[in-house]
XYZ file of C-alpha atoms in Angstrom:
180
model
C -29.524 -25.270 -6.905
C -26.172 -26.829 -7.833
C -27.732 -29.981 -9.274
C -30.031 -30.645 -6.309
C -33.608 -31.804 -6.645
C -36.270 -29.451 -7.951
C -38.602 -27.869 -5.388
C -41.537 -25.514 -5.774
C -40.617 -21.831 -5.857
C -42.310 -18.568 -6.749
C -41.542 -16.321 -9.715
C -39.604 -14.032 -7.333
C -37.294 -16.127 -5.205
C -34.045 -15.913 -3.241
C -31.665 -18.766 -2.596
C -30.794 -19.789 0.928
C -27.345 -18.595 2.071
C -24.669 -20.255 -0.061
C -20.936 -20.770 0.469
C -18.237 -19.084 -1.587
C -17.647 -20.700 -4.945
C -19.444 -21.390 -8.239
C -23.181 -22.054 -8.239
C -25.844 -22.961 -10.789
C -29.564 -22.285 -10.587
C -31.872 -24.303 -12.819
C -35.540 -23.312 -12.977
C -38.332 -24.978 -14.892
C -42.018 -24.219 -15.313
C -44.734 -26.719 -14.466
C -48.275 -26.031 -15.731
C -51.566 -26.899 -14.002
C -51.823 -30.133 -16.010
C -48.425 -31.286 -14.680
C -46.479 -30.689 -17.920
C -42.822 -29.921 -17.089
C -40.509 -27.667 -19.145
C -37.967 -30.085 -20.660
C -35.297 -27.389 -21.100
C -34.951 -25.539 -17.776
C -33.430 -22.068 -17.772
C -30.058 -21.963 -15.998
C -27.822 -19.288 -14.546
C -24.242 -19.684 -13.320
C -22.579 -17.309 -10.852
C -19.775 -17.256 -8.324
C -20.045 -16.076 -4.743
C -16.889 -14.451 -3.388
C -17.084 -12.903 0.073
C -13.379 -13.270 0.983
C -11.665 -9.911 1.376
C -8.212 -9.273 -0.085
C -5.224 -8.501 2.121
C -3.010 -5.605 1.026
C 0.763 -5.287 1.430
C 3.198 -2.483 0.692
C 6.054 -4.458 -0.893
C 8.331 -1.514 -1.728
C 8.341 1.782 0.172
C 10.190 5.075 0.188
C 13.127 5.021 2.659
C 12.582 6.691 6.027
C 13.864 9.362 6.196
C 14.307 10.480 2.586
C 15.297 13.648 0.762
C 13.065 12.644 -2.178
C 9.808 14.653 -2.009
C 7.938 12.058 -4.089
C 7.347 8.719 -2.373
C 7.649 5.649 -4.595
C 5.674 2.534 -3.627
C 4.706 -0.921 -4.891
C 1.622 -2.750 -3.572
C 0.357 -6.322 -3.707
C -2.834 -8.170 -2.822
C -3.604 -11.733 -1.833
C -6.237 -11.803 -4.587
C -5.115 -11.639 -8.209
C -6.735 -8.940 -10.325
C -7.305 -6.580 -7.400
C -7.205 -2.835 -7.884
C -5.881 -0.399 -5.289
C -7.057 2.728 -3.505
C -4.647 5.092 -1.731
C -5.097 7.641 1.036
C -2.262 10.080 1.682
C -2.056 11.849 5.043
C -5.630 10.970 6.021
C -7.242 12.116 2.765
C -10.053 10.284 1.010
C -9.206 6.975 -0.665
C -8.776 7.322 -4.435
C -7.843 4.866 -7.180
C -4.105 4.250 -7.535
C -1.984 1.687 -9.360
C 0.121 -1.159 -7.940
C 3.228 0.930 -8.708
C 2.497 4.421 -7.409
C 4.323 7.677 -6.681
C 3.016 10.448 -4.471
C 2.793 14.005 -5.695
C 5.639 16.248 -4.481
C 5.378 16.454 -0.695
C 6.477 19.070 1.811
C 9.114 18.328 4.436
C 7.742 16.453 7.421
C 6.000 13.225 8.323
C 3.628 11.577 5.835
C 1.424 8.485 6.052
C 0.158 6.343 3.194
C -2.761 3.926 3.585
C -3.542 1.545 0.713
C -6.313 -1.007 0.351
C -7.059 -3.630 -2.280
C -10.462 -4.073 -3.935
C -11.102 -7.402 -5.687
C -13.239 -8.063 -8.760
C -16.213 -8.961 -6.506
C -15.973 -5.496 -4.894
C -14.641 -6.882 -1.588
C -12.414 -4.267 0.076
C -9.560 -4.907 2.518
C -10.989 -3.640 5.846
C -7.471 -3.149 7.282
C -5.459 -1.091 4.774
C -1.673 -1.414 4.784
C -0.004 1.749 6.124
C 3.461 3.275 6.019
C 4.775 6.437 7.657
C 7.970 8.174 6.559
C 9.644 11.558 6.854
C 10.643 13.836 3.970
C 13.680 16.016 4.739
C 14.992 18.065 1.805
C 16.912 20.635 3.888
C 20.671 20.047 3.996
C 22.231 20.359 7.463
C 24.624 23.191 8.227
C 28.032 22.278 9.685
C 30.155 24.356 12.037
C 33.731 23.688 13.157
C 33.386 24.307 16.895
C 37.062 23.913 17.844
C 40.130 23.745 15.600
C 43.898 23.505 15.682
C 45.588 26.864 16.072
C 47.487 28.121 13.065
C 50.422 27.898 13.113
C 50.922 24.823 15.332
C 53.687 22.323 16.036
C 51.087 19.491 16.567
C 51.233 17.070 13.582
C 47.661 15.828 14.245
C 44.733 18.160 13.801
C 42.151 18.036 16.599
C 38.677 19.349 15.751
C 35.090 19.214 16.983
C 32.042 19.779 14.794
C 28.401 20.634 15.306
C 25.368 20.595 13.050
C 21.947 22.190 13.188
C 20.566 18.663 12.568
C 20.961 16.568 15.713
C 20.772 13.325 13.701
C 23.509 14.357 11.251
C 26.730 12.382 10.879
C 29.976 13.885 9.614
C 32.374 13.285 6.707
C 35.816 14.876 6.595
C 38.252 15.718 3.790
C 41.856 16.762 4.498
C 43.724 18.698 1.815
C 41.100 17.907 -0.882
C 41.132 14.121 -0.425
C 37.900 12.141 -0.798
C 35.371 12.629 1.976
C 35.256 9.808 4.543
C 33.231 9.245 7.707
C 34.633 10.968 10.796
C 33.297 11.132 14.350
């Protein structure tokens, strides 16, 4: 093995445990009279037991009003392929640049794992959770200036059916701007 000295072995034989990396087996026949095969048979192979590590390098914003999540993945091992699981489903092949099918409003979780060319799989998939919200909030003017009024400043309060909503105001058709 790997240029070491020849030792007796049987026709069915396993190597001792070897480290990751390239290896060469050379095997030669020796007959009962002690004649040795001058051209041993050889086989080269590489052992790779290191697992890849997966990262989600680009993810859909959280929250988003886009029902299709757009993602980009990477692996610490070049040439890896990827497998995705959406919302706890079975892992299935996906590409390094991947979009989800159209999703319903609510929370969603993506898990992605890399698989290298030696069939080593990341045992700790990268995960990302985000919320899809495609429903526009409704706005209500809760209090307003009376009409007519002699007050040159308008005083208003607003509410929304979305507790996380912020407000933008436009007076007399001007551009909308943030308002408290």
